[in-house]
Coordinates of C-alpha atoms and ligand atoms in Angstrom, one line a residue:
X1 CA 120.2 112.3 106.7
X2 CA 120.7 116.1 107.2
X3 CA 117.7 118.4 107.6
X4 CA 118.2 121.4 104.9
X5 CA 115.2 123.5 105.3
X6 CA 112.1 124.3 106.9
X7 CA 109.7 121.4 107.0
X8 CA 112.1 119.7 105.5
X9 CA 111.7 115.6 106.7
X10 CA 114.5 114.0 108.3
X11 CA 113.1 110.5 107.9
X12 CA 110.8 110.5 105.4
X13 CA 111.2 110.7 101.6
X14 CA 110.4 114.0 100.0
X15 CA 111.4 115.4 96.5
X16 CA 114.4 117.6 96.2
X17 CA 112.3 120.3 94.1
X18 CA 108.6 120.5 92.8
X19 CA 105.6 119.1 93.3
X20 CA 105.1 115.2 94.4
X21 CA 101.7 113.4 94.8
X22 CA 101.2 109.8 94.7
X23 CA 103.7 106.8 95.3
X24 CA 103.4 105.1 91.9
X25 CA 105.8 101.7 90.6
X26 CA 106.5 100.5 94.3
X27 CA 108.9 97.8 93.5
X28 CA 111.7 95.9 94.9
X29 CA 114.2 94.5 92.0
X30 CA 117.7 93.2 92.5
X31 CA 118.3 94.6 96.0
X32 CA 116.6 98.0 95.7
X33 CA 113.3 99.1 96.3
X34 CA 112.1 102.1 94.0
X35 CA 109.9 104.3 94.7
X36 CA 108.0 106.4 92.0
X37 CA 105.8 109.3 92.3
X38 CA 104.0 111.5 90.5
X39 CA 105.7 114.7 89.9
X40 CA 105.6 118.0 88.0
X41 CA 108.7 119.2 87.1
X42 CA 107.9 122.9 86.3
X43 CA 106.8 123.6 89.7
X44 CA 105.8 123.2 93.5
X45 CA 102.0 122.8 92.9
X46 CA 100.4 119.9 90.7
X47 CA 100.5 120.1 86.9
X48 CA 101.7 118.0 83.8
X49 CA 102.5 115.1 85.5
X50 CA 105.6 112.7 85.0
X51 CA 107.0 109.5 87.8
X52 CA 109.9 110.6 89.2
X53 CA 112.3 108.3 91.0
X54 CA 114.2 107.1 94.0
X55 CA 115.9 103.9 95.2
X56 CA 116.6 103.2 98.3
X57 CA 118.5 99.9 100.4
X58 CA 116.5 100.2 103.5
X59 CA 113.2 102.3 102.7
X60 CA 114.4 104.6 105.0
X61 CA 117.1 106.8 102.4
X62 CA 116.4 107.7 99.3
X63 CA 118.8 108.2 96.7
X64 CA 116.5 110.7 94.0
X65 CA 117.8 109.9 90.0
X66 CA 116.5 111.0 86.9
X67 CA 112.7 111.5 86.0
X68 CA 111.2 108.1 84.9
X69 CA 108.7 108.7 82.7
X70 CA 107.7 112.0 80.7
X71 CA 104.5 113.2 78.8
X72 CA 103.9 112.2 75.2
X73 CA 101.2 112.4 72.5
X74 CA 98.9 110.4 74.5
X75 CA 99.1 112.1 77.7
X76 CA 100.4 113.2 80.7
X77 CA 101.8 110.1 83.2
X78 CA 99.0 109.5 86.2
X79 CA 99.2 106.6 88.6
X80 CA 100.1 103.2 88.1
X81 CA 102.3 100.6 89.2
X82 CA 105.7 97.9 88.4
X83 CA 105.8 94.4 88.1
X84 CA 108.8 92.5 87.3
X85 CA 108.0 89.9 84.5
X86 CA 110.1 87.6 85.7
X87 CA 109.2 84.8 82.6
X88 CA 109.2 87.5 80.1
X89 CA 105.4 87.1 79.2
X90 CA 105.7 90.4 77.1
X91 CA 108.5 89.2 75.2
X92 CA 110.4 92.8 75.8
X93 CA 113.6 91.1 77.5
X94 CA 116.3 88.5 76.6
X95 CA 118.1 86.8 78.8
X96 CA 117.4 88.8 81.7
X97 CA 114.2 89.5 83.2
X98 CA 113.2 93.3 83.6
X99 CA 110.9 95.7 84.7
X100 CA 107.3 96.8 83.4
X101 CA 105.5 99.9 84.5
X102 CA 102.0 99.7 83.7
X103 CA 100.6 103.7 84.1
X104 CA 97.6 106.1 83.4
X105 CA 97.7 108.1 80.3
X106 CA 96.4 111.5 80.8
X107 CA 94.8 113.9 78.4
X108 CA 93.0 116.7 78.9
X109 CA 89.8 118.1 78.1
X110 CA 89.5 119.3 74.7
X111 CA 87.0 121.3 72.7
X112 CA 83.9 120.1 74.5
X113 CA 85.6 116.6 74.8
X114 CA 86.2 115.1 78.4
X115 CA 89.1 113.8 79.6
X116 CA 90.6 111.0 78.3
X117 CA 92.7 108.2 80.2
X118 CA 93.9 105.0 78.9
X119 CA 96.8 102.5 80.4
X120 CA 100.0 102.2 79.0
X121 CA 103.3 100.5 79.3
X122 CA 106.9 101.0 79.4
X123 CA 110.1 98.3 80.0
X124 CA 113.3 99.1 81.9
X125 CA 116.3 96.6 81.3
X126 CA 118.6 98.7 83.3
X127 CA 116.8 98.0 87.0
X128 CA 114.7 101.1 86.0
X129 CA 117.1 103.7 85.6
X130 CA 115.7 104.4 81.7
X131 CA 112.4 103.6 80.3
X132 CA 110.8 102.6 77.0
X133 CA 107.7 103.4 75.9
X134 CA 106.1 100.6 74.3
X135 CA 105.1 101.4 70.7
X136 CA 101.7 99.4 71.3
X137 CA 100.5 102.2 73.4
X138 CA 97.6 102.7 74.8
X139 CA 97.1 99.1 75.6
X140 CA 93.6 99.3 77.4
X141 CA 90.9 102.3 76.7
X142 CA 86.9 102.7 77.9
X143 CA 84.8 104.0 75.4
X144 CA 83.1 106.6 77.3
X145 CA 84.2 106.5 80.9
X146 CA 86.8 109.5 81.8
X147 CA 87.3 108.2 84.9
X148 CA 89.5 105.1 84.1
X149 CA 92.7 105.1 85.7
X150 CA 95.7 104.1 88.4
X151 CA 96.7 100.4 87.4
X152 CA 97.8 98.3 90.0
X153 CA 98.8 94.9 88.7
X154 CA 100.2 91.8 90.1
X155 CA 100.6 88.2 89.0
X156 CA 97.7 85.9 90.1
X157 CA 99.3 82.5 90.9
X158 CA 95.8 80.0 90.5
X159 CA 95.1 81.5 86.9
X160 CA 98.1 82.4 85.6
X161 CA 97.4 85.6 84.8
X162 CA 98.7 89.2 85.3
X163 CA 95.6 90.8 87.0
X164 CA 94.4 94.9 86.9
X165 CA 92.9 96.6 89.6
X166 CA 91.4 100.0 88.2
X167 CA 89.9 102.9 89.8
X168 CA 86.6 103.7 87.4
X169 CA 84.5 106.3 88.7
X170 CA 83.3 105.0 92.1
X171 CA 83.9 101.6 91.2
X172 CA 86.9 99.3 91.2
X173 CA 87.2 97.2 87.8
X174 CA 89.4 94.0 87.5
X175 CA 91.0 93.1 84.3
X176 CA 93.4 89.8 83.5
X177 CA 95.7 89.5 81.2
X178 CA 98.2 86.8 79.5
X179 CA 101.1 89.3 78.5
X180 CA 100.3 92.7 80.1
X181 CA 99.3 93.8 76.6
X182 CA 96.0 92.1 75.7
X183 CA 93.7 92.7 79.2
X184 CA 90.1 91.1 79.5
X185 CA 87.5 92.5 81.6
X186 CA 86.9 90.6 84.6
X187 CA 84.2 92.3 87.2
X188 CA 83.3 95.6 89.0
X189 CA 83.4 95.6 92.2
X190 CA 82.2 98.3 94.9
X191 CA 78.7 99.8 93.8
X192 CA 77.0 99.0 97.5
X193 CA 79.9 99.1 99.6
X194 CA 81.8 101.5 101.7
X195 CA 82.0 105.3 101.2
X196 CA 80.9 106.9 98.2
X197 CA 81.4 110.2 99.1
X198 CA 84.2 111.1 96.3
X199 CA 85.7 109.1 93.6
X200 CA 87.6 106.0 93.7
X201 CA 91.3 105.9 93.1
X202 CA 94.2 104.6 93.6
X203 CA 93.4 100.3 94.0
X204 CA 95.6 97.6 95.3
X205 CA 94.8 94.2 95.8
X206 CA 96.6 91.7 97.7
X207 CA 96.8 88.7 99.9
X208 CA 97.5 88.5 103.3
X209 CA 98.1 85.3 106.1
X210 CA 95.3 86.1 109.1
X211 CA 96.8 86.5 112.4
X212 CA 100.2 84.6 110.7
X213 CA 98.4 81.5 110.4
X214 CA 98.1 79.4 106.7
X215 CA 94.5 81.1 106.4
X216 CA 94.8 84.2 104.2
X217 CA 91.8 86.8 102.7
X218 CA 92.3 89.8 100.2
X219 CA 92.6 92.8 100.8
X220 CA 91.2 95.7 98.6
X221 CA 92.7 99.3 99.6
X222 CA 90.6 102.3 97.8
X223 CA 91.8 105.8 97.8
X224 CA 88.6 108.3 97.8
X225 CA 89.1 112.0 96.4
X226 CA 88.0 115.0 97.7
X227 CA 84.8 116.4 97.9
X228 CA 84.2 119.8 98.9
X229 CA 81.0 119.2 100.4
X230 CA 82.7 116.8 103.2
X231 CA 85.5 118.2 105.8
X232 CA 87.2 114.7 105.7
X233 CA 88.9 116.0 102.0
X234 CA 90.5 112.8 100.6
X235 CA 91.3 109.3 102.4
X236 CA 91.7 105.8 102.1
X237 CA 89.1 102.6 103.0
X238 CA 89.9 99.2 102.5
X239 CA 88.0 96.3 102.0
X240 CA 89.0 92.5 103.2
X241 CA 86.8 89.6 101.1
X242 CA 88.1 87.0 99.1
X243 CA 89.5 87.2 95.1
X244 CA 89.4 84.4 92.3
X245 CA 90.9 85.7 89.5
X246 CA 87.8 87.1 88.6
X247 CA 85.5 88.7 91.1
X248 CA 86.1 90.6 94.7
X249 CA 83.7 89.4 96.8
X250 CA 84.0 91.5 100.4
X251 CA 83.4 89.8 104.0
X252 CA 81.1 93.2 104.8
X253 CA 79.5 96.3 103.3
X254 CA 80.4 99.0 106.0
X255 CA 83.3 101.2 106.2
X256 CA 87.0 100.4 107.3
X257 CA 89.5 103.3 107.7
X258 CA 93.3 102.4 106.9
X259 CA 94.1 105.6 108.5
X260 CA 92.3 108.0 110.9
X261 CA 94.2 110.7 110.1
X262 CA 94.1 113.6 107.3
X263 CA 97.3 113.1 105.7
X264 CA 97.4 109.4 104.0
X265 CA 96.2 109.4 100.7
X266 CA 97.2 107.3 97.3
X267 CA 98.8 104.5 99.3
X268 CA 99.8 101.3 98.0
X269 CA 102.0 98.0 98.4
X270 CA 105.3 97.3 96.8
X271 CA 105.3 94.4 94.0
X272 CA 108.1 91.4 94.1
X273 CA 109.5 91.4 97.8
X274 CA 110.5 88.1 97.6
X275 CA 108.8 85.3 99.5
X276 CA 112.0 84.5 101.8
X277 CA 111.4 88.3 103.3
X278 CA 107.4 87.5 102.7
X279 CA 106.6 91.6 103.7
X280 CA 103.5 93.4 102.2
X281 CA 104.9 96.9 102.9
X282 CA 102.9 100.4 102.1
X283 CA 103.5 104.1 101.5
X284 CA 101.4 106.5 101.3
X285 CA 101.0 110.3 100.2
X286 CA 101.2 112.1 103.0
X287 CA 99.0 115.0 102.3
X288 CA 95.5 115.7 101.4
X289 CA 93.8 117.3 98.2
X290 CA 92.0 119.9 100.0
X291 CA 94.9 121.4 101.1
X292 CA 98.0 119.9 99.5
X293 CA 98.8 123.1 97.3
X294 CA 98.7 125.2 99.6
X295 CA 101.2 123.7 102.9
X296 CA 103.3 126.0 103.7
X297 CA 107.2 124.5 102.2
X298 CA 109.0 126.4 99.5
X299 CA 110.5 125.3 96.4
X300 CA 109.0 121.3 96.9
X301 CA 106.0 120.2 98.1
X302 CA 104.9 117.1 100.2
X303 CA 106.4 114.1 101.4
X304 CA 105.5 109.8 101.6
X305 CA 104.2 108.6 104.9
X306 CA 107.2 106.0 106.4
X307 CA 107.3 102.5 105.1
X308 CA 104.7 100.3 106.8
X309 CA 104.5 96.7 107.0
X310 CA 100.5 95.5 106.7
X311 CA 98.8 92.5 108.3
X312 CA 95.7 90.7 108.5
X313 CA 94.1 90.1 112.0
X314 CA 91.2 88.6 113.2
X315 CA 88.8 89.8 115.8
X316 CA 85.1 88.2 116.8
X317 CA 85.0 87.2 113.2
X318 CA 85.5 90.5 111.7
X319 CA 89.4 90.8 109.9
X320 CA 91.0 94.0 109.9
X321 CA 94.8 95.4 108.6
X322 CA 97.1 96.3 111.6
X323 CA 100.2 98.4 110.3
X324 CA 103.7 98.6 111.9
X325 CA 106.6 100.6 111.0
X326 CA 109.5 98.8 109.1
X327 CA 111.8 97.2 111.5
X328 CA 114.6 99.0 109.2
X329 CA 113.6 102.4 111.1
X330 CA 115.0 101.2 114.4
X331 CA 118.5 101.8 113.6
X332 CA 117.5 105.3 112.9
X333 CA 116.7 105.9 117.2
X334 CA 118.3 105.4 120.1
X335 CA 117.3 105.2 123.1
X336 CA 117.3 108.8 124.9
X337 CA 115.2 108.2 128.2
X338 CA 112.8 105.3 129.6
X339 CA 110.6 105.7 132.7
X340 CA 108.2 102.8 134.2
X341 CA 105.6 102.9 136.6
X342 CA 105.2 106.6 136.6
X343 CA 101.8 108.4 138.0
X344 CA 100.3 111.1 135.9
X345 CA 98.2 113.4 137.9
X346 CA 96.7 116.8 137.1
X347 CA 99.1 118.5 139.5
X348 CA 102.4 117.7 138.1
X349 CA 103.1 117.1 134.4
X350 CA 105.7 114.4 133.3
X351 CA 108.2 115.5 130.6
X352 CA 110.7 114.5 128.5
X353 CA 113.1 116.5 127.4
X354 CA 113.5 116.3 123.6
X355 CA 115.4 118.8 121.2
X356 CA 116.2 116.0 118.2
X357 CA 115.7 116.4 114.5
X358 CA 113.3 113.5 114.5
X359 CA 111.9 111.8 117.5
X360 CA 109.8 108.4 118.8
X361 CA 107.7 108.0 121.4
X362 CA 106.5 105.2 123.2
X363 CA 103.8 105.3 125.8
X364 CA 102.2 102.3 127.4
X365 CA 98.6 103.9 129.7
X366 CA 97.1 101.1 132.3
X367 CA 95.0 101.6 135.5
X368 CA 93.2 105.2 133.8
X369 CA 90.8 106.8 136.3
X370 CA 91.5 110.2 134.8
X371 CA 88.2 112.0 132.9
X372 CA 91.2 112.8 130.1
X373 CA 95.0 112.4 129.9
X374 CA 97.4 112.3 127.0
X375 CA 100.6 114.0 126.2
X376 CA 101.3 117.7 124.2
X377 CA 104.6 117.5 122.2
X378 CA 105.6 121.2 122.5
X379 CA 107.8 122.2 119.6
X380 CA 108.6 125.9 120.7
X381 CA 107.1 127.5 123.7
X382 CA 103.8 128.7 122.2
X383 CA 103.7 125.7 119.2
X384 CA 102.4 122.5 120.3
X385 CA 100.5 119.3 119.1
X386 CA 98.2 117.8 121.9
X387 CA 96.5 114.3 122.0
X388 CA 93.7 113.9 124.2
X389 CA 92.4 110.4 124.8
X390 CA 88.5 111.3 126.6
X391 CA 88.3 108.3 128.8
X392 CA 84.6 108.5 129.4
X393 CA 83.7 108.8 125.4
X394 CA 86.8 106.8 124.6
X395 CA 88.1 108.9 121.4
X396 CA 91.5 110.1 120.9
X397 CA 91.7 113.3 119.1
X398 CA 94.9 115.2 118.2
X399 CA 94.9 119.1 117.9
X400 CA 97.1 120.4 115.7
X401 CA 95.7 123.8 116.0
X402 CA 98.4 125.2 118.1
X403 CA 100.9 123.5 116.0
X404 CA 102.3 126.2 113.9
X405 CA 101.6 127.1 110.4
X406 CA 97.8 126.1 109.8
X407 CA 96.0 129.0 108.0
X408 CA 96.1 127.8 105.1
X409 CA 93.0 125.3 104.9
X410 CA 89.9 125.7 107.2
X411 CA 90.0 122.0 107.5
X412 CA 93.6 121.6 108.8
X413 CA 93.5 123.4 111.9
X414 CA 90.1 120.9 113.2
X415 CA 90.6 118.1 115.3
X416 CA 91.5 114.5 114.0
X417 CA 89.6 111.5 116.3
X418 CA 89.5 107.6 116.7
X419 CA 87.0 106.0 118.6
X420 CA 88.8 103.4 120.9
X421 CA 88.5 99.9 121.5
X422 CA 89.8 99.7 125.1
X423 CA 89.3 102.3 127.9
X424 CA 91.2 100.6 129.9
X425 CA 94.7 100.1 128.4
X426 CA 96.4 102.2 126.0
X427 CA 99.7 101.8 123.7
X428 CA 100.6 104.9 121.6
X429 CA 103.5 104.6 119.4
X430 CA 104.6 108.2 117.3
X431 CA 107.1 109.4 115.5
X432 CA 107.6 113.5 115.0
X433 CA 109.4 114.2 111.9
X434 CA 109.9 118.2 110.8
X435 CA 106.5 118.2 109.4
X436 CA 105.0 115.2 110.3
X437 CA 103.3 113.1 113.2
X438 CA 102.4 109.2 112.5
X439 CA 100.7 107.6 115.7
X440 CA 100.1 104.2 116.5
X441 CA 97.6 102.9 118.7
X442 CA 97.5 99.4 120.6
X443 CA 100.5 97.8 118.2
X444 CA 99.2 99.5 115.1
X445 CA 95.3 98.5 115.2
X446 CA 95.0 102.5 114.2
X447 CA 96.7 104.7 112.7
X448 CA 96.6 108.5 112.7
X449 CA 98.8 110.7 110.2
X450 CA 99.0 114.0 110.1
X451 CA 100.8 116.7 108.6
X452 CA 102.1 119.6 111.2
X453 CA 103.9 122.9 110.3
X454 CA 105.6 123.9 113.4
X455 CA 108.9 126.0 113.6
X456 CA 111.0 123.2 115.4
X457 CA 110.5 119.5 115.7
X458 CA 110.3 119.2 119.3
X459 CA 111.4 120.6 122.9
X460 CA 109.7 118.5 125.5
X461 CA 106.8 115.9 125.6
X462 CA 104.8 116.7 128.8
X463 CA 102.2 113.8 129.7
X464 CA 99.1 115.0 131.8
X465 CA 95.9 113.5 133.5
X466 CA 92.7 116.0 134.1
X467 CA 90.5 114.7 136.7
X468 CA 92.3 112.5 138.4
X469 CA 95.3 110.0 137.6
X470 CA 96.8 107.3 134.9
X471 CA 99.7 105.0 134.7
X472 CA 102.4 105.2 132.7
X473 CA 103.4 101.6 132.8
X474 CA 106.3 102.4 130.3
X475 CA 107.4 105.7 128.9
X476 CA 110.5 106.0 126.2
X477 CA 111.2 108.7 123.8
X478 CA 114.5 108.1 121.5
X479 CA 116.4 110.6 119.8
X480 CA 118.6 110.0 116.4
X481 CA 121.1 107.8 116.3
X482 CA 124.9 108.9 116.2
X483 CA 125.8 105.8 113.3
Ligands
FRU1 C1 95.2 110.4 93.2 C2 95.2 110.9 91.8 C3 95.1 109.7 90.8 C4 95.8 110.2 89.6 C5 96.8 111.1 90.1 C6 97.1 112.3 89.3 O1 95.8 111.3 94.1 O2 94.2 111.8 91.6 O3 93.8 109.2 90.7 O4 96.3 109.2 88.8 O5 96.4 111.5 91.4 O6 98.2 113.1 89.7

C-alpha cells in the first residue's frame, strides 16, 4: 500500500483514474473476491457508464484489471450484481461452473422519449477476467416505468429459484426465475414504509442468523437518491421482515439508518462466500450525490467504504444490523500506544501522538459526568475533525468543518449526528484514512462515514471533557504495520 497523491486512500479501494460510483458484481469465486464498480472511462465526473474491476485476496488490496463490461446498442452498464451458477441453470458453461453478471441497461432520453432501462446478462468462464454478452439481451423490460433498475440476485434455497430484487421508482420489485433468463414477477414491496424522500435504488436481500442463534430474518438494504429539497442528499435504510420466495413482509414501518453518516451510498453484500466462512460482508460507495462531482481529488474520483461484515441482533423485540470491520484489516495496524484508566478533564487534554498514513482508534468512555467530551483528530495545526458526544442530549455529532477542503457543497461542511442509546458508557471505534473517517459506536450498533479533505492524515488525537470529567477506561491508537 503506498499513498501516491493527495486524498489518495491508503486502505481503501479507489480507481487508478476516472470516475467510480457504485460497487456492482460483489463476488467471491475461486479464492478471490471481485469487486465491480461503475465507472466512466472518459473522465473524473459521472458519464457513460461501464463496471470496472478489481480482485483482491483479503478485501483489503486491490489488484485493478481490465474494464468488465462496456456500452452497447442497448445501453450504457448501470448497477447490478454476480452470481456464480454453480449447476449451470443457464446452460452457458461446460464442465466448469462460471460466473453471471446480471446488470442495468441504460439508455438515454430520446426525442421526447424517457429513459429506458432493462436487465441484461453476461457469462465469464475465465473467473471474470472477460465477459460475454448474452445474445438474448435485454432479458427483463417494464413497459412504461423508466425507473427499473440495479439487479441484485441470489439463489433462494426453499423454491429453487434465482430471485431479483429491483429498485422501481420508490418501490422494491421481486422477480424469480428458473435460469436467470426467463424472470416472473413476484411482489412490490415498500409503498408505506420507510423514507420516501428520493428514489429507491440499489436493493439487496439477504438472510441473516439473529444474535448467532439458529433463528434468522431478512434483511432488505435500500439505497435512496438525492433530493435537493433535503440536506441529507443520498443514503441508505434497511428493512429487516421475513421473505418467501415471493413477498417481503417487514417486522415495522418506521425508518432504520444503516449508516449515520453522509458518505455510504449504493452498498451491497457479496454473493457465494462459501458457508464454511458463512460472512455476509458489505461495501459501500463512499460518497454522496449531492456532492460527489465536485470533491476535491484530481484525475479519479471517490473511493468504497472498507469491507464490513453485517449481523442481525435483537433488542426488546426490535432486530437491527450491527456492522464490524473485516477481521482481515487487523494485520494492516499495530499497536502504537494504549493507555487505561485515564481522566479527561477540561483542564488538561490527553493526546496521542499520531503522524501515520492511515490510523485506528479505539476509545472505551465509562463514569461521564462531563456536559460534553469527545476527541479532535488534528491533521495539521489549523485542520481538524472534532466529535462531540453532548451527554445531556445524548447525540454524537462530528464536525468536519475545520477539516480541510469543504467549499465545495453547502451540505458537507454541516454537522453529521446519532442519537445515543447509552449515556452512560461509550465505545468508539475509527479509522482515518487520507480522505476518509468510518466510526463505530458501542461494537458497531452505528456507524458514521464520512468523507474529509484535509492536507495530512493525522498529527495528534487530543481527548477532552467540558464541564467536568470522563473516563477513559481504554485508549489505543495503532499506526501501520511494518509487514
Ligand atoms: C446509484 C445509481 C444506480 C444506477 C447507477 C448509475 O448510485 O444511481 O441506481 O444504476 O447509480 O451510475
Amino acid at each position: 500500500i503506498t499513498k501516491l497523491e493527495k486524498y489518495r486512500p491508503a486502505l481503501h479501494f479507489s480507481p487508478k483514474k476516472n470516475w467510480m460510483n457504485d460497487p456492482n458484481g460483489l463476488v467471491f469465486f475461486k479464492g478471490e473476491y471481485h469487486l465491480f464498480y461503475q465507472h466512466n472511462p472518459h473522465g473524473s465526473t459521472w458519464g457513460p457508464m461501464h463496471w470496472g474491476h478489481a480482485v483482491s485476496k483479503d478485501l483489503i488490496v486491490w489488484d485493478e484489471l481490465e474494464i468488465a463490461l462496456h456500452p452497447d446498442e442497448n445501453g450504457t452498464i448501470f448497477s447490478g450484481s454476480i452470481v456464480v451458477d454453480w449447476n449451470n441453470t443457464t446452460g452457458f458453461f461446460n464442465e466448469e461452473p462460471g460466473l453471471v453478471a446480471i446488470f442495468t441497461h441504460h439508455s438515454e432520453p430520446d426525442h421526447g422519449k424517457e429513459a429506458v432501462q432493462t436487465q441484461s446478462l453476461a457469462y465469464s468462464i475465465d473467473k471474470g477476467r472477460s465477459w460475454i454478452k448474452y445474445d438474448g439481451n435485454p432479458v427483463l423490460a417494464h413497459p412504461t416505468n423508466p425507473d427499473f433498475r440495479d439487479p441484485k440476485v441470489f439463489w433462494h434455497k426453499d423454491t429453487q429459484k434465482w430471485m431479483m430484487a429491483l429498485a422501481t421508482g420508490q418501490t422494491i420489485s421481486f422477480y424469480s426465475s428458473p435460469n436467470l433468463k426467463d424472470w416472473q414477477f413476484e411482489s412490490e414491496f415498500g409503498e408505506n414504509c420507510g423514507c420516501h424522500k428520493g428514489v429507491w435504488e440499489c436493493p439487496d436481500l439477504f438472510e441473516l442468523p439473529i444474535d448467532n442463534t439458529n433463528d434468522k430474518k431478512w434483511v432488505l438494504i435500500v439505497s435512496i437518491g438525492d433530493n435537493p429539497q433535503y440536506d441529507e442528499g443520498s443514503r441508505t435504510q434497511y428493512f429487516v421482515g421475513s421473505f418467501d420466495g415471493k413477498e417481503f413482509t417487514p417486522e415495522h414501518e418506521d425508518i432504520k439508518w444503516l449508516d449515520y453518516g453522509k458518505d455510504n451510498y449504493a452498498g451491497v453484500s457479496f454473493s457465494d462466500i462459501p458457508e464454511a466462512d458463512g460472512r455476509r460482508i458489505y461495501l459501500g460507495w463512499m460518497s454522496n450525490w449531492r456532492y460527489a462531482n465536485q470533491v476535491p481529488t484530481e484525475g479519479w474520483r471517490s473511493q468504497m467504504t472498507l469491507p464490513r461484515e453485517l449481523e442481525l441482533r435483537e433488542k426488546m423485540g426490535e432486530y437491527y444490523l450491527v456492522q464490524h470491520l473485516v477481521r482481515e484489516l487487523d494485520t494492516y495496524f499495530d499497536r502504537k500506544e494504549e493507555r487505561t484508566d485515564t481522566i479527561i478533564t477540561d483542564k488538561e487534554s490527553t493526546v496521542f501522538e499520531v503522524d501515520h498514513e492511515y490510523t485506528e482508534i479505539i476509545l472505551s468512555f465509562k463514569n461521564i459526568n462531563a456536559n460534553k467530551y469527545g476527541l479532535r483528530i488534528e491533521h495539521t495545526d489549523s485542520q481538524h475533525t472534532t466529535i462531540t458526544i453532548d451527554a445531556k442530549e445524548n447525540i454524537l455529532s462530528l464536525s468536519r468543518e475545520k477539516s480541510g477542503v469543504v467549499d465545495f457543497s453547502d451540505i458537507f461542511p454541516k454537522l453529521q449526528r446519532v442519537c445515543l442509546e447509552d449515556s452512560h458508557s461509550l465505545e468508539l471505534r475509527i479509522i482515518v484514512d487520507s480522505a476518509s473517517l468510518e466510526l463505530f459506536i458501542n461494537g458497531g450498533e452505528q456507524a458514521l462515514t464520512s468523507l474529509i479533505f484535509p492536507d495530512k492524515v493525522s498529527k495528534r488525537i487530543c481527548l477532552f471533557a467540558e464541564e467536568g470529567k470522563v473516563n477513559l477506561v481504554y485508549g489505543k491508537v495503532s499506526v501501520p504495520s511494518k509487514s
